[in-house]
Coordinates of C-alpha atoms (C1' of nucleotides) in Angstrom, one line a residue:
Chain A
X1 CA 20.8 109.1 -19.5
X2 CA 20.9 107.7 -16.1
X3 CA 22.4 104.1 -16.4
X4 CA 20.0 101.6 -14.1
X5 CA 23.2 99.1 -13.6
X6 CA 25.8 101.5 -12.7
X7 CA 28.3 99.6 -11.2
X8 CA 30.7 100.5 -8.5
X9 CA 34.5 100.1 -9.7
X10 CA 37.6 100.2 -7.5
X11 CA 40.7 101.1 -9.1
X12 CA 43.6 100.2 -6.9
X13 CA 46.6 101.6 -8.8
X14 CA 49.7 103.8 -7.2
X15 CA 50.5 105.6 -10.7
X16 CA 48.2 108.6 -11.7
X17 CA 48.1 108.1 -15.4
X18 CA 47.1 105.1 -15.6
X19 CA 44.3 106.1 -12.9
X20 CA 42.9 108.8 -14.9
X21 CA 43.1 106.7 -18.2
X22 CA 40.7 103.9 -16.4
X23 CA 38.3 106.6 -15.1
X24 CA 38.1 108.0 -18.1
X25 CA 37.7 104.6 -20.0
X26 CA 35.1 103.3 -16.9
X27 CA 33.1 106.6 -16.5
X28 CA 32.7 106.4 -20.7
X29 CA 31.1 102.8 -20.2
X30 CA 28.7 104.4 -17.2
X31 CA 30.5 103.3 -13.9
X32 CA 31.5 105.2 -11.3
X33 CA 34.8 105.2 -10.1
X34 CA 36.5 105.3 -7.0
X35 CA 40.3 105.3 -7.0
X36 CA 42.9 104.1 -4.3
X37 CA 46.9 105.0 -4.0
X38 CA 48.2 101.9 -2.0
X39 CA 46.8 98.2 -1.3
X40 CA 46.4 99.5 2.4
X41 CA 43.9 102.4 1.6
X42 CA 42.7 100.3 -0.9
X43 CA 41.2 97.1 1.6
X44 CA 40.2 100.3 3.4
X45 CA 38.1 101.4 0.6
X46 CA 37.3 98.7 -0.6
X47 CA 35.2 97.5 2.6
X48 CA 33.2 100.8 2.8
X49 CA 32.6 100.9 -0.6
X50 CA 31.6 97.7 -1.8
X51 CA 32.3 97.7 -4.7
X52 CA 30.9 95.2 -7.6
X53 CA 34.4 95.0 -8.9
X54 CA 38.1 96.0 -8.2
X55 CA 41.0 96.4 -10.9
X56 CA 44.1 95.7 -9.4
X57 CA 47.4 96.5 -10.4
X58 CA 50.6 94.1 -9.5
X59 CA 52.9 96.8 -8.4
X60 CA 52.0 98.5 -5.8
X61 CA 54.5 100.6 -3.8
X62 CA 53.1 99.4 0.0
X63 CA 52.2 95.4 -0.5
X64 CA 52.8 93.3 -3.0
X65 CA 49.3 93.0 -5.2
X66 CA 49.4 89.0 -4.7
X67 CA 49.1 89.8 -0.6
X68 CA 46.6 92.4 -1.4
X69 CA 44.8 89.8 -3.0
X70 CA 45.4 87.4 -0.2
X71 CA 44.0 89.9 2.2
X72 CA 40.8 90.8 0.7
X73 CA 39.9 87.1 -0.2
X74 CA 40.1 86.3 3.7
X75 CA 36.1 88.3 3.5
X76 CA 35.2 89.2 0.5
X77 CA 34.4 87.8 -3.0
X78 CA 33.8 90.4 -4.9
X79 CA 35.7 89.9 -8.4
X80 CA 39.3 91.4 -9.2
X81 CA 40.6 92.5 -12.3
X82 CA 44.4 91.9 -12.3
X83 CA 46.6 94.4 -14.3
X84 CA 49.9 94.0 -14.5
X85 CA 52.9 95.3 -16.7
X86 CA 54.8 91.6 -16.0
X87 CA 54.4 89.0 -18.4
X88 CA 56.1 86.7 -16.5
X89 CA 54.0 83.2 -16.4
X90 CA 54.4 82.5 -12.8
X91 CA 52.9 86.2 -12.0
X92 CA 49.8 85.5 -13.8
X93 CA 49.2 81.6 -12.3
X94 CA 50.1 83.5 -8.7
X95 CA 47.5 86.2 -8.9
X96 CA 44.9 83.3 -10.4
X97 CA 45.7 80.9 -7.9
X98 CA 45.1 83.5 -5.0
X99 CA 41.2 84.1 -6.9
X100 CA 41.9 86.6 -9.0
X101 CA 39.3 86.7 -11.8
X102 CA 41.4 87.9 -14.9
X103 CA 44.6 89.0 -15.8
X104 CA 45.6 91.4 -17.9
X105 CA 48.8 92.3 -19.2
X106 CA 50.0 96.0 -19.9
X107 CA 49.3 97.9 -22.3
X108 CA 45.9 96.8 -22.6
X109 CA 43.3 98.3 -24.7
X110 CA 40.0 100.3 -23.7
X111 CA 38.0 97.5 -25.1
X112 CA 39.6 94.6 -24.3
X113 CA 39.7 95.7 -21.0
X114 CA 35.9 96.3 -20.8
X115 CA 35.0 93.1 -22.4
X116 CA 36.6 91.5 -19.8
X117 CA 34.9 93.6 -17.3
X118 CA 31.3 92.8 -19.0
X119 CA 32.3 89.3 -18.6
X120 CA 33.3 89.0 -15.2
X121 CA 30.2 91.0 -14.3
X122 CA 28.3 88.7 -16.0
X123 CA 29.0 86.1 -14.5
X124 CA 28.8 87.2 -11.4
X125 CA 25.3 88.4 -10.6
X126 CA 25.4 90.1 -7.3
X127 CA 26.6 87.5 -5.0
X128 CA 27.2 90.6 -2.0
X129 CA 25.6 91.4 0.6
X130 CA 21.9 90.1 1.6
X131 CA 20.2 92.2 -1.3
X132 CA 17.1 92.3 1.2
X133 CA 15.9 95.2 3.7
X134 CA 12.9 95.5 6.0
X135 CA 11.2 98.1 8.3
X136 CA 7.9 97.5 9.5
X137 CA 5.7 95.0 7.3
X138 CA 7.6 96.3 4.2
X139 CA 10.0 94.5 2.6
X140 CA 12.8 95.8 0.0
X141 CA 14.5 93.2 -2.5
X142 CA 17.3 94.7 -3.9
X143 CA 18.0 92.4 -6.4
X144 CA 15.0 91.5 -8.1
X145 CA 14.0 95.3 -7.6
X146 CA 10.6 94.6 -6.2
X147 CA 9.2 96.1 -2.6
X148 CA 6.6 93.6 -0.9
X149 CA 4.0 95.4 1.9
X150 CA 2.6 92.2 3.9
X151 CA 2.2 89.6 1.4
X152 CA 1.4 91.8 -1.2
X153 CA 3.6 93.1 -3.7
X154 CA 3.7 96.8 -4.3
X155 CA 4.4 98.5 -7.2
X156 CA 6.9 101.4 -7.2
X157 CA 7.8 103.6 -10.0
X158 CA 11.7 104.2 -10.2
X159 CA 12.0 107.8 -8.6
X160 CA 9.7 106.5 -6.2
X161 CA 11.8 103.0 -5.7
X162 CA 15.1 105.3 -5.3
X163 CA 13.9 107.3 -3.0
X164 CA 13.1 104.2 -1.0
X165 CA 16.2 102.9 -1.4
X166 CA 18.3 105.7 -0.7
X167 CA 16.6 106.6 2.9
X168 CA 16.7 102.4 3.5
X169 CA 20.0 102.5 2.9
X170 CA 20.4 105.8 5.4
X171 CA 18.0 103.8 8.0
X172 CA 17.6 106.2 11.1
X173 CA 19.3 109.1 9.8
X174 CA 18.0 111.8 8.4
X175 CA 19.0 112.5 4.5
X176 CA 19.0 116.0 3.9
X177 CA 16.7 117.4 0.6
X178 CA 20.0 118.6 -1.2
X179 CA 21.4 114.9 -0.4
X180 CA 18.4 113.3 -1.8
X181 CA 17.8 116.1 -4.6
X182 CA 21.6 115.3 -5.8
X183 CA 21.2 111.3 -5.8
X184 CA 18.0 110.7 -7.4
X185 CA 17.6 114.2 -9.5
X186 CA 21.2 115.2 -9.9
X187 CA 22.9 118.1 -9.1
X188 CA 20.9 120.5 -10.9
X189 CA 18.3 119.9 -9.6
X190 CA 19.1 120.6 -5.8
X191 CA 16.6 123.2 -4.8
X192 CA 13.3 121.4 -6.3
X193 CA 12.4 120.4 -2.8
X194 CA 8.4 120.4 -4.4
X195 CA 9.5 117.0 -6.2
X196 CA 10.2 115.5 -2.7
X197 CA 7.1 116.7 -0.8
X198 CA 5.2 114.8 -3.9
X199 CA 6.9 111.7 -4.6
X200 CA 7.1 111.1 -0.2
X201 CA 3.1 111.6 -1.1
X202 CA 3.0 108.6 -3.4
X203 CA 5.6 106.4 -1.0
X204 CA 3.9 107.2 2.3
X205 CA 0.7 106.5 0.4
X206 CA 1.7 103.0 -0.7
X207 CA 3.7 101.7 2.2
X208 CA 1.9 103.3 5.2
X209 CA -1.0 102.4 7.0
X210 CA -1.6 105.6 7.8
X211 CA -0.2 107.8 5.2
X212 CA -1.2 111.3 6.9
X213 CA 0.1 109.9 10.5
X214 CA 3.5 108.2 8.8
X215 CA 5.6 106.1 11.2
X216 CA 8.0 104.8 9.1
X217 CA 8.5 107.5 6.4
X218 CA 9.2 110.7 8.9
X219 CA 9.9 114.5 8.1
X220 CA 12.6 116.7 9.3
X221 CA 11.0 120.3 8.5
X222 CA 13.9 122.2 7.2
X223 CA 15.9 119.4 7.0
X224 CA 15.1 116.5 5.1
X225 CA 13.5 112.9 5.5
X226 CA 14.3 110.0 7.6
X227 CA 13.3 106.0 7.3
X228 CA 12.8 104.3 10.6
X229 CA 11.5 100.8 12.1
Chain B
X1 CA 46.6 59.2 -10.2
X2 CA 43.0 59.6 -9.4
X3 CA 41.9 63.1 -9.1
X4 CA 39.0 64.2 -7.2
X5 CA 39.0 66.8 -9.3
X6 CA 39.0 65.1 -12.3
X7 CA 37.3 67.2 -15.3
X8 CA 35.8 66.3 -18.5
X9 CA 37.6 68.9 -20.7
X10 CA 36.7 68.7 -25.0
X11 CA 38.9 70.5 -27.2
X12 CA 37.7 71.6 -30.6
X13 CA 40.8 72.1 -32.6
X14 CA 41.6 71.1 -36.3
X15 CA 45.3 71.1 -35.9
X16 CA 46.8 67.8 -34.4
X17 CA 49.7 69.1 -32.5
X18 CA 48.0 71.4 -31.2
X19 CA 45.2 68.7 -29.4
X20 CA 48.8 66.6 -28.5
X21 CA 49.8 69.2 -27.0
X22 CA 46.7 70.1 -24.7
X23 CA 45.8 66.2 -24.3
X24 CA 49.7 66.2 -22.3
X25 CA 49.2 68.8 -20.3
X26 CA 45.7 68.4 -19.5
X27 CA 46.3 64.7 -18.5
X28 CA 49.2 66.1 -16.8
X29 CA 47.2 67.5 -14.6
X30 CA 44.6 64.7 -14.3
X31 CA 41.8 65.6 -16.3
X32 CA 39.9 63.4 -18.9
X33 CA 40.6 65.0 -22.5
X34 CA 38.4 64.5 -25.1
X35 CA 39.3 66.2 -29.0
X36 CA 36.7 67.8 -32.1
X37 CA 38.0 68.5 -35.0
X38 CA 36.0 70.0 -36.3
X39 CA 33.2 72.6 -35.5
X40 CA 30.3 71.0 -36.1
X41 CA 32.1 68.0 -34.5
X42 CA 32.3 69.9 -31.6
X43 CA 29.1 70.7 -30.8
X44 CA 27.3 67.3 -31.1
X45 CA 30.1 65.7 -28.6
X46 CA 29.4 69.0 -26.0
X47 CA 26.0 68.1 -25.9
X48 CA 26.9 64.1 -25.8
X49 CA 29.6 64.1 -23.9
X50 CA 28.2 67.4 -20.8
X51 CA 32.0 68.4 -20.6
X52 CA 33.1 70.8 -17.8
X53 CA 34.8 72.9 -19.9
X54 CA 35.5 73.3 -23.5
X55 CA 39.0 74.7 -24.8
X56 CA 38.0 76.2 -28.3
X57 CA 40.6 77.1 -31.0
X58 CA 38.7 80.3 -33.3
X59 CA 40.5 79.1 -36.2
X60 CA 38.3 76.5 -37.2
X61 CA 38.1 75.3 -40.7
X62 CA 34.6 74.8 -41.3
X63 CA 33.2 77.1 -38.6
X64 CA 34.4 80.3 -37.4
X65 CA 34.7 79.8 -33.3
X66 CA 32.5 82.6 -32.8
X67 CA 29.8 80.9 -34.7
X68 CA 30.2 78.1 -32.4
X69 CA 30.2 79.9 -29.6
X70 CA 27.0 81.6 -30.4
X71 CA 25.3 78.1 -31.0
X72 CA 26.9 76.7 -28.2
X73 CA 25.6 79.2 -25.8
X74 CA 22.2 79.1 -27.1
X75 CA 21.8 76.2 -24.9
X76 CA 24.9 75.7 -22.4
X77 CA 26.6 77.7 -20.0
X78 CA 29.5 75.6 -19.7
X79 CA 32.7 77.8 -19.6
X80 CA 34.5 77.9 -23.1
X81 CA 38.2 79.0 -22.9
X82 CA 39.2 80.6 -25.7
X83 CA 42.6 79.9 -27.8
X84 CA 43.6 81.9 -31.0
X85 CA 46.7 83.0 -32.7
X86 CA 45.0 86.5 -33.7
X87 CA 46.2 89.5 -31.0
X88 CA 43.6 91.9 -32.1
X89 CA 41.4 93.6 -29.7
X90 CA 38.4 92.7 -31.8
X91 CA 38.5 89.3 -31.6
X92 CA 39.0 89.3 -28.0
X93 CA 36.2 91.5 -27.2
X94 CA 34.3 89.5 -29.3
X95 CA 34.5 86.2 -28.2
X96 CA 33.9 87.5 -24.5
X97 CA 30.7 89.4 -25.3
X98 CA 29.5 85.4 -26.7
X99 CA 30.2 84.1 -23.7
X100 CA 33.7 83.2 -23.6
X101 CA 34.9 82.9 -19.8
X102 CA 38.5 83.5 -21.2
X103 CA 40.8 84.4 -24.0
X104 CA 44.8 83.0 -24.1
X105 CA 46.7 83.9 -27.4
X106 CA 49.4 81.1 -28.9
X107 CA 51.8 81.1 -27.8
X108 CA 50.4 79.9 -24.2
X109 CA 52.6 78.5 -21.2
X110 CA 51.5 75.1 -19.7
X111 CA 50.8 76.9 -16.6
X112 CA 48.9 79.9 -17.5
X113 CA 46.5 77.6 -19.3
X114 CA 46.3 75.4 -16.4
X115 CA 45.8 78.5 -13.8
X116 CA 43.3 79.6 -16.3
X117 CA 41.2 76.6 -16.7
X118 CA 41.4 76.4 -12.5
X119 CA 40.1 80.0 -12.4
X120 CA 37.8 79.3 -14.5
X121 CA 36.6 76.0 -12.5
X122 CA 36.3 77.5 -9.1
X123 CA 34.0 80.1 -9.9
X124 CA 31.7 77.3 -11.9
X125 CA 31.0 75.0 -8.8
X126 CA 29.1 72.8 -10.7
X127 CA 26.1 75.0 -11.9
X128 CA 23.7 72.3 -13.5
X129 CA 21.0 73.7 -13.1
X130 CA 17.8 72.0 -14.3
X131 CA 17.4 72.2 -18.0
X132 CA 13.9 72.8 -17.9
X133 CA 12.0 75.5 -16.3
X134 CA 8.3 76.6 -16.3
X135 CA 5.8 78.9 -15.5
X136 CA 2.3 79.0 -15.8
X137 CA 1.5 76.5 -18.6
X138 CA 4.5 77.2 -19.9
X139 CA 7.4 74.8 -20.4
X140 CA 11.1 75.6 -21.5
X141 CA 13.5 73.1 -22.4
X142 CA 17.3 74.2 -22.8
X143 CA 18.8 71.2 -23.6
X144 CA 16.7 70.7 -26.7
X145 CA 15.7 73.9 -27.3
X146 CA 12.1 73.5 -27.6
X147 CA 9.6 75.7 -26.1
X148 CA 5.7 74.1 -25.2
X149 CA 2.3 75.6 -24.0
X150 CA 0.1 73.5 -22.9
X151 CA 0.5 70.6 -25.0
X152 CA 0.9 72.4 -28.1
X153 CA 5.0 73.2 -29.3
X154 CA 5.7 76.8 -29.9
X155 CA 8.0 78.4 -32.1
X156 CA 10.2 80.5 -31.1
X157 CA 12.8 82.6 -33.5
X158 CA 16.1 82.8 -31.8
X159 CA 15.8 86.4 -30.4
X160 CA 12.5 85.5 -28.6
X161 CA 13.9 82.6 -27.2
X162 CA 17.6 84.4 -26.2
X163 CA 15.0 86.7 -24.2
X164 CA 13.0 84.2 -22.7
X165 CA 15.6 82.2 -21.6
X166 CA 17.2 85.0 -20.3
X167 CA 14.2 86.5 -17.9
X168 CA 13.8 82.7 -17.2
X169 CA 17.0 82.4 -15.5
X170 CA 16.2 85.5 -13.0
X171 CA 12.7 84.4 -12.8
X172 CA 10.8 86.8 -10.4
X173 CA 13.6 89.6 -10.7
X174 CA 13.6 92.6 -12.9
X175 CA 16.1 92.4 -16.1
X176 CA 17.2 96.2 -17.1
X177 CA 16.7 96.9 -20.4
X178 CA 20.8 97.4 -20.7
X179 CA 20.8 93.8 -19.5
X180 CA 18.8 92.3 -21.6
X181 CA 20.0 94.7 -24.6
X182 CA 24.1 93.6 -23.9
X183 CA 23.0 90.3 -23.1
X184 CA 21.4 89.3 -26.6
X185 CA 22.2 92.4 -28.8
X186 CA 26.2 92.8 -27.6
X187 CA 27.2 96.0 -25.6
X188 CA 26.8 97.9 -29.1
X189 CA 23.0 97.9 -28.9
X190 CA 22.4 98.8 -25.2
X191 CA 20.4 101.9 -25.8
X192 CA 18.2 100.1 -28.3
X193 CA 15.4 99.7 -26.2
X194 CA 12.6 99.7 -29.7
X195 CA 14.2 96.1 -30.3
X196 CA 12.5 95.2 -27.0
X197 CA 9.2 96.1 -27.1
X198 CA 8.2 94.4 -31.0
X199 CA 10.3 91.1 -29.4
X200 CA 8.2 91.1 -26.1
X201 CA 5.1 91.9 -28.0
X202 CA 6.5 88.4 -30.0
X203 CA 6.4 86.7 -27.3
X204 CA 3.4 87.8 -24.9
X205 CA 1.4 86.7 -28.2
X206 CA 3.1 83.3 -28.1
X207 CA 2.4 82.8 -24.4
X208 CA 0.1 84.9 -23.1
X209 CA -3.1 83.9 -23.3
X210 CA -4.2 87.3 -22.6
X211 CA -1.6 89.2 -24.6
X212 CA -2.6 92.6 -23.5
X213 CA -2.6 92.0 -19.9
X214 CA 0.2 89.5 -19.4
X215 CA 0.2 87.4 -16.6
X216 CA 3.7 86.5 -16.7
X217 CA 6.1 88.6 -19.0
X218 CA 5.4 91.9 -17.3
X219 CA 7.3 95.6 -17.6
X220 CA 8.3 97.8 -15.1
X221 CA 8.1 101.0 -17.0
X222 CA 11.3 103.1 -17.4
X223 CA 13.6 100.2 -15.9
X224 CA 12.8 96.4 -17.7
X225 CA 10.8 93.2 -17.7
X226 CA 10.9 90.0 -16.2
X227 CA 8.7 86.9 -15.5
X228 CA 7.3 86.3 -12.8
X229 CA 4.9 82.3 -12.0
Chain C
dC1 C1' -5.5 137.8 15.0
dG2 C1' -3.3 137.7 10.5
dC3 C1' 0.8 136.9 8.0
dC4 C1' 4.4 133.8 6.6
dG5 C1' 7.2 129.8 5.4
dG6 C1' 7.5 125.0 5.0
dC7 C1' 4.8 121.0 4.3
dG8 C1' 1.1 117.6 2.3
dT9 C1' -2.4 116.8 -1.1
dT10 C1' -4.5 116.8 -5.3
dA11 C1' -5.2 117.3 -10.1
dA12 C1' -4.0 118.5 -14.8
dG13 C1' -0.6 119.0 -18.3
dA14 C1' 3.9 117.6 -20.2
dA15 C1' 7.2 114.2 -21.0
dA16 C1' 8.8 109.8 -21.3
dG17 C1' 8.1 105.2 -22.1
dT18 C1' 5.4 101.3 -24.1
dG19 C1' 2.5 98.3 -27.4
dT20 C1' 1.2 97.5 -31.9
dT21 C1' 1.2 97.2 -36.7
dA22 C1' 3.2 97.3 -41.0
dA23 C1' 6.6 98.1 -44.2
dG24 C1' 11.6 97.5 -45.3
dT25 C1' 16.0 94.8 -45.2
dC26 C1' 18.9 91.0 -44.9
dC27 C1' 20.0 86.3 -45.7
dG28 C1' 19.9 81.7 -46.9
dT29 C1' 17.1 78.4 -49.9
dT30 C1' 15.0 76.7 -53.8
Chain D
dA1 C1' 15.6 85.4 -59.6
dA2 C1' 11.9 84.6 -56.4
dC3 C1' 10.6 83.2 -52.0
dG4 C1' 10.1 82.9 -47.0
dG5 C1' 11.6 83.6 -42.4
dA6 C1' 13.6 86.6 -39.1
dC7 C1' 15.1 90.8 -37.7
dT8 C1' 15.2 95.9 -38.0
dT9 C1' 13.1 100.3 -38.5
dA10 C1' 9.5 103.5 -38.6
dA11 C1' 5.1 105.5 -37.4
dC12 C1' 1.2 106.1 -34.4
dA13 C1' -1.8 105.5 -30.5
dC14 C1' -1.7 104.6 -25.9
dT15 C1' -0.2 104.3 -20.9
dT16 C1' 2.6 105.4 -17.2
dT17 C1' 5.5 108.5 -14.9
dC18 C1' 7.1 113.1 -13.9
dT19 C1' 6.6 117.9 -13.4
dT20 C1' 4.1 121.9 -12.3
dA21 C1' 0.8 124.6 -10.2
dA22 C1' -2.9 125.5 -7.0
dC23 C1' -4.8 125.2 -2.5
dG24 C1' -5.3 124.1 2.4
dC25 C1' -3.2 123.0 6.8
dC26 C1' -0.2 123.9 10.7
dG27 C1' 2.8 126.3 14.0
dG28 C1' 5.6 130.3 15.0
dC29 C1' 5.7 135.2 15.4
dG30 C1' 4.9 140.0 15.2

DNA sequence: CGCCGGCGTTAAGAAAGTGTTAAGTCCGTT
DNA sequence: AACGGACTTAACACTTTCTTAACGCCGGCG
């Protein structure tokens, strides 16, 4: 049941309904969804969260949704979904203008609106952030998914490439077992501390050069396990 | 009068007015119009005439515009902006699952089209890339659709080259099966994973030389394939 | 010292995912 | 109506990955 391309949706929207109604639609198609009241809290958001997409609607309370725009295409290019209960023609050539990547008119329907979304993520394969990570000789590509060790590629399996991941993207701080246990496992699963000690086994194994002295791949007893350089 | 950003725009529409109409505000805006009338039409000057973008009417009469989107995007990413009477959801969603970058229902304002087709523009800076890739002794041609090994022309059925093409153009990163399923299949057919594995084994026979240990079409277990040189 | 809890290691069984083949269905052609 | 090609579906063997359990190590503490 775990989706492999979850993506990360911003919802920038000051009315409640119509919040809920796109979680509910979003979280339905497998994203996960992460809401904002104003355009301010929204920028906010939006640059901790990186998201891979943000819907936007027009009429926000605190700043117009064309200078919201405005602002957020001063850094970052991530697409935005324009929603909008105006059908006013010089809204819509406004907010496309200003790099909006669609614009969609109130009331809109659940699939139309996730058609769009399909498309604009289509077309826009992961232009963010460099995808790539390294400590040490080892090398994570995040967007072809592949982990190098030297020259030589190393195969991962994908609790094993998650685990990775989530301490790479934690570098130098320690990720506690229940935090781990909850990403990668869910949160049922928060107490089977066994299926860390075993899968760190595998990783150390494959990315250390000495996997019973680990450098890189470090335990906090009681704690959890940290990734440093 | 001269327009650095002059485009090549073809319109496939059967109704005269209708071309008129665009041909006006197109040139207008200083772009070089070109008209189909018909489907079939359509798709012999796209390929002749390399447009930047196509403006595509779905009521054709001897070719529904889905069919020719569907050809058309068996061996062109050029942006096709979608025009049509019909309001229904199910066309829309439609069309953008083919490939559509856009969807405007008549009636349309001069300017929203025109915002439209520049949305649609930026995002496509000119994204020729090469029509033929290879790997190993493998050779792909897009532009005429052929695939050869060697020296010899294979065959491929439509699905087998949809999938090709597609782990082709992220050569050396992994595909998700959900990818590859939405991708070819539509979003209704993103948990079909079976259809994968008898299309790959298609495939790996065609190219491979040593089917049962590829070389080049290889699966990371649990997550997708791609190709790697 | 001997006990205990947390950890690493290993191996075997269980579960999930994959490759392969063949039969069934659909569709356009003759 | 029969045929052929392409795609879908189903069944089975096989491989990889995950879970589970057993055991040994180490340091702290009574």
């Amino acid at each position: 049941m775990d989706n492999p391309d979850k993506k990360r949706i911003l919802v920038v929207d000051d009315e409640r309904q119509i919040r809920k109604l796109l979680r509910v639609i979003l979280e339905g198609a497998g994203h996960a969804v992460h809401e904002a009241e104003t355009g301010t809290v929204g920028l906010v958001e939006a640059a901790a969260l990186q998201p891979d997409c943000v819907i936007l609607d027009l009429g926000l309370p605190d700043m117009d949704g064309c200078v919201f725009l405005e602002k957020y295409r001063e850094w970052s290019k991530t697409p935005v979904l324009v929603l909008s209960a105006r059908h006013g023609e010089d809204d819509k050539v406004k907010a496309l203008d200003l790099g909006a990547e669609d614009y969609l008119t109130k009331p809109f329907g659940a699939g139309e609106l996730l058609a769009r979304l399909r498309s604009v993520m289509r077309r826009n394969p992961h232009v963010a952030e460099s995808p790539v990570v390294s400590f040490g000789d080892v090398e994570i590509d995040r967007s072809a998914r592949t982990v190098r060790r030297g020259t030589q590629e190393v195969h991962l399996t994908s609790k094993e490439y998650a685990l990775l991941c989530l301490l790479a993207s934690h570098r130098g701080k320690v990720v506690t077992h229940r935090q781990i246990l909850r990403e990668i496992w869910g949160p049922n699963s928060e107490d089977q501390t066994h299926y860390l000690r075993v899968h760190m086994a595998h990783l150390r194994k494959k990315l250390e050069s000495t996997p019973d002295t680990p450098r890189h791949l470090l335990t906090d007893a009681g704690v959890g396990y940290r990734l440093v350089d």
